[in-house]
Coordinates of C-alpha atoms in Angstrom, one line a residue:
X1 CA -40.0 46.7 -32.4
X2 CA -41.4 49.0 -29.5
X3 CA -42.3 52.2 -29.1
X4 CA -40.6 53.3 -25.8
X5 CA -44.4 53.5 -24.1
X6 CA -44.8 51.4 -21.1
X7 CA -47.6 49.0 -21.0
X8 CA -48.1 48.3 -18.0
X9 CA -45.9 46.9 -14.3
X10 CA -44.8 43.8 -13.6
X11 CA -43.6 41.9 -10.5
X12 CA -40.3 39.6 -10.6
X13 CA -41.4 36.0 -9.9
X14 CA -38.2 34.1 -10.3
X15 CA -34.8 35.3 -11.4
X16 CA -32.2 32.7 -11.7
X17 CA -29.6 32.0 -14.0
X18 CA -30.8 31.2 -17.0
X19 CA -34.4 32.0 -16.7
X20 CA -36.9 34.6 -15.4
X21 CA -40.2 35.2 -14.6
X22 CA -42.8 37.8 -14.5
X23 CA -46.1 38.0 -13.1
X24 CA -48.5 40.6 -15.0
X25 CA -52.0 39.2 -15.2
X26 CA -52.8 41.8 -18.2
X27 CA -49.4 40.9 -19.9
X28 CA -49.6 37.3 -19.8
X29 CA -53.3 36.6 -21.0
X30 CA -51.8 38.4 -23.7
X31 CA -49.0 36.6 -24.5
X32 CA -48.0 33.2 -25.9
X33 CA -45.0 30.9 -25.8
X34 CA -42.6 32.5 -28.8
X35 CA -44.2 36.2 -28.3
X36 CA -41.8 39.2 -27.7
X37 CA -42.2 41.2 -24.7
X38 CA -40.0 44.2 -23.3
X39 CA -38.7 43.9 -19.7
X40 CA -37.2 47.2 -18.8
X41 CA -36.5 47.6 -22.3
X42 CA -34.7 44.2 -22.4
X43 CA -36.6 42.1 -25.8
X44 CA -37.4 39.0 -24.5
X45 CA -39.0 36.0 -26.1
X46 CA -41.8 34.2 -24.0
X47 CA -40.6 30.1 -23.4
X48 CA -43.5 29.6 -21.2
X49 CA -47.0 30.9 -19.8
X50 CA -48.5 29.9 -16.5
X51 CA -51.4 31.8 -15.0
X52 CA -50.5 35.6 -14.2
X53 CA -46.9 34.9 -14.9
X54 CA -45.1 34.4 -18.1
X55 CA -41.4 33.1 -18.3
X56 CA -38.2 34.0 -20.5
X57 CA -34.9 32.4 -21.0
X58 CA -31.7 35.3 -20.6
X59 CA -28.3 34.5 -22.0
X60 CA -25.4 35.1 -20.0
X61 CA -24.9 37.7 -22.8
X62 CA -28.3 39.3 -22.2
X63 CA -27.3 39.3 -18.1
X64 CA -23.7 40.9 -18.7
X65 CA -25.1 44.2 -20.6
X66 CA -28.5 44.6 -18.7
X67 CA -29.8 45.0 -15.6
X68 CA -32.0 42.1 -15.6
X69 CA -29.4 40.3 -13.6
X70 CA -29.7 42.4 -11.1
X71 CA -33.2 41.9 -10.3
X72 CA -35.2 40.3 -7.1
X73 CA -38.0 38.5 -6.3
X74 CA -41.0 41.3 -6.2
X75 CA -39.2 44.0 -7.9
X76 CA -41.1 45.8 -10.1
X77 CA -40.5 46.4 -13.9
X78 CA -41.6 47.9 -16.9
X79 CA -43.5 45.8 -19.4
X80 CA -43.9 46.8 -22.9
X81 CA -46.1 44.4 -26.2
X82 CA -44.2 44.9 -28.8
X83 CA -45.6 47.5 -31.9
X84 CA -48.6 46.8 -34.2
X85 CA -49.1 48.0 -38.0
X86 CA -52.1 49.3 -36.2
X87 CA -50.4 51.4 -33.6
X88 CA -49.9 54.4 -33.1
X89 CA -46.4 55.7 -32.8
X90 CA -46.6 57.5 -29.6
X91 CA -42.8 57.2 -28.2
X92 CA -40.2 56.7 -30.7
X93 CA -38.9 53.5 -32.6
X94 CA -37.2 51.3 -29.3
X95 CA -35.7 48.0 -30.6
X96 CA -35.0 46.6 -26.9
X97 CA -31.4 45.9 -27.7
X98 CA -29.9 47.6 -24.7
X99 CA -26.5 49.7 -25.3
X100 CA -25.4 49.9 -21.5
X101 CA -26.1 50.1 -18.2
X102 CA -26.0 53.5 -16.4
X103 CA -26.1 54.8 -13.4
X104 CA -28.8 57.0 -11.5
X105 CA -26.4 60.6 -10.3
X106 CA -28.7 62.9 -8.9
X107 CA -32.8 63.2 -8.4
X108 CA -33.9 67.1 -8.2
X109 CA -37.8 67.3 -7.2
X110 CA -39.2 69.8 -9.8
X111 CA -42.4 71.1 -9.5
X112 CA -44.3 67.9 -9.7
X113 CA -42.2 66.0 -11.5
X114 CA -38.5 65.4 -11.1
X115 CA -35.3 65.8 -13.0
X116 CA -33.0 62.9 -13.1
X117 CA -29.1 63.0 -14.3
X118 CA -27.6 59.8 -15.7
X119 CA -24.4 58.9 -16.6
X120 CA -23.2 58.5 -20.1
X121 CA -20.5 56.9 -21.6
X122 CA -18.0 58.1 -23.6
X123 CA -19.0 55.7 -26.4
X124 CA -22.5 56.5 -26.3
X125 CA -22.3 60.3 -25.8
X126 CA -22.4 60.8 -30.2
X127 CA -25.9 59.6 -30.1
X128 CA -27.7 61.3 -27.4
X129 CA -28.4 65.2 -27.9
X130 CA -31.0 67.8 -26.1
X131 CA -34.6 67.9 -26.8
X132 CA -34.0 64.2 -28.8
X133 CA -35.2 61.1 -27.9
X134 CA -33.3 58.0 -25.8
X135 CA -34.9 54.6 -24.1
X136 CA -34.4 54.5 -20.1
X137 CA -35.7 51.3 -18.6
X138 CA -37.9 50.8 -21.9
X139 CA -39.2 54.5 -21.2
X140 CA -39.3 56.4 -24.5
X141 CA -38.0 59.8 -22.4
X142 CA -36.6 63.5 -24.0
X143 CA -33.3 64.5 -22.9
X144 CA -33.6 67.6 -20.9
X145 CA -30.0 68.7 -21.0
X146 CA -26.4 67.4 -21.7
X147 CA -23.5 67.9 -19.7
X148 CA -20.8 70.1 -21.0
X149 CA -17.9 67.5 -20.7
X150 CA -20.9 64.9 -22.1
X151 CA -20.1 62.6 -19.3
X152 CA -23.7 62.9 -18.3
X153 CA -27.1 64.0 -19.4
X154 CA -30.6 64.7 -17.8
X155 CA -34.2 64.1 -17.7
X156 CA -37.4 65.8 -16.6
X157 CA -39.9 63.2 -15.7
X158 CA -43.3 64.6 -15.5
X159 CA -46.0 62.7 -12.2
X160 CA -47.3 60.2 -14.8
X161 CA -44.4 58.5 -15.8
X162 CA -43.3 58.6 -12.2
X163 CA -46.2 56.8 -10.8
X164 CA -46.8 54.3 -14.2
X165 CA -42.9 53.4 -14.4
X166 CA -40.5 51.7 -12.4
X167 CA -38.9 55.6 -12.7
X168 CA -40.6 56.5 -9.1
X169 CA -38.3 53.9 -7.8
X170 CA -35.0 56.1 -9.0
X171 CA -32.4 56.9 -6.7
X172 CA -28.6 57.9 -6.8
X173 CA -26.8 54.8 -8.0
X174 CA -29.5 52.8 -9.4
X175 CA -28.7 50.6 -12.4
X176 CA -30.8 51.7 -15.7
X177 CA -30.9 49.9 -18.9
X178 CA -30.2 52.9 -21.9
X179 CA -31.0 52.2 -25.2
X180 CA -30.0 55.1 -27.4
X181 CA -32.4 56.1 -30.4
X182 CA -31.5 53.8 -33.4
X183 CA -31.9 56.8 -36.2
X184 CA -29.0 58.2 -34.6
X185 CA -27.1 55.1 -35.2
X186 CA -28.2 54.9 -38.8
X187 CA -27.2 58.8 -39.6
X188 CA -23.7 58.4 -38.0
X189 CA -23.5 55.3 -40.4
X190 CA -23.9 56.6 -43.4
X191 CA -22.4 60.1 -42.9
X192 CA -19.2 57.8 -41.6
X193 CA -20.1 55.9 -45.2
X194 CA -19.8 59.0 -46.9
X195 CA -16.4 60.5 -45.4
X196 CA -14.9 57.1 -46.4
X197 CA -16.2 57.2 -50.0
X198 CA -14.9 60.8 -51.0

């Protein structure tokens, strides 16, 4: 279990199929083989440790509904330890079970910050509301607004998450990892339980 706050950048080290590799000298000294670690919000259980870098095996199944495929030597991503009892809880409860990939539409400087419209799909659209919380790249973020139609929804990133997440990066047609909040998944559940009881 995370909590959606990033802990810190990482640089791709080797991406092939079947296996990749991070370097984050902060991460790994941290880490050891069997540990959990979130990858752009992808969970991800450490198979080996060597120096700055730390290495994970990724299913075909993991590579078909993330972006972790995708990636390149030297890209950066986001890097998250998974939650302590000791913790606080300052995002919101991110399980790093990735619901889809979605595109980057449009980046809007504003003020400082910028606001950022994604794409949502139809599926998803039930579980992602205004002002509530969803899981971008492992990013615990606050919807801004949602599209009329709900094809879409936005984000206002503020200059800090910009500059300590692979966010600054964003463009029109990037490739993001969504994970939508997991309460929301639970209350459909048992409200669906309920209209089929009675």
């Amino acid at each position: 279990m995370f909590t959606g706050i990033v802990s810190s950048l990482g640089s791709v080290a080797e991406s092939r199929s079947g296996r990749l590799g991070i370097t984050a000298a902060d991460i790994a000294a941290r880490l050891s083989i069997g540990a959990s670690v979130a990858v752009n919000g992808v969970c991800l259980t450490v198979t080996d440790v060597e120096g700055q870098a730390f290495f994970a095996d990724v299913v075909p199944e993991t590579v078909a509904r993330t972006n972790l495929g995708d990636l390149t030597a030297h890209q950066p991503v986001n890097l998250e330890l998974p939650l302590s009892l000791a913790q606080g809880l300052d995002g919101h409860l991110v399980q790093g079970h990735v619901d889809a990939v979605v595109r980057v539409l449009t980046v809007r400087p504003v003020g400082l910050g910028s606001e950022i419209e994604f794409e949502l799909p139809a599926e998803l659209a039930p579980y992602v509301a205004e002002k509530a919380s969803v899981t971008l790249d492992g990013t615990s973020l606050t919807v801004a607004g949602l599209a009329a139609d709900a094809r879409s929804f936005s984000v206002a990133f503020i200059p800090h998450t910009l500059e300590r997440t692979i966010a600054g990066c964003y463009q029109s047609g990037t490739a993001v990892n969504l994970e939508v909040d997991v309460l929301a998944r639970y209350v459909e559940r048992l409200l669906g339980s309920r209209k089929q009881a009675g």
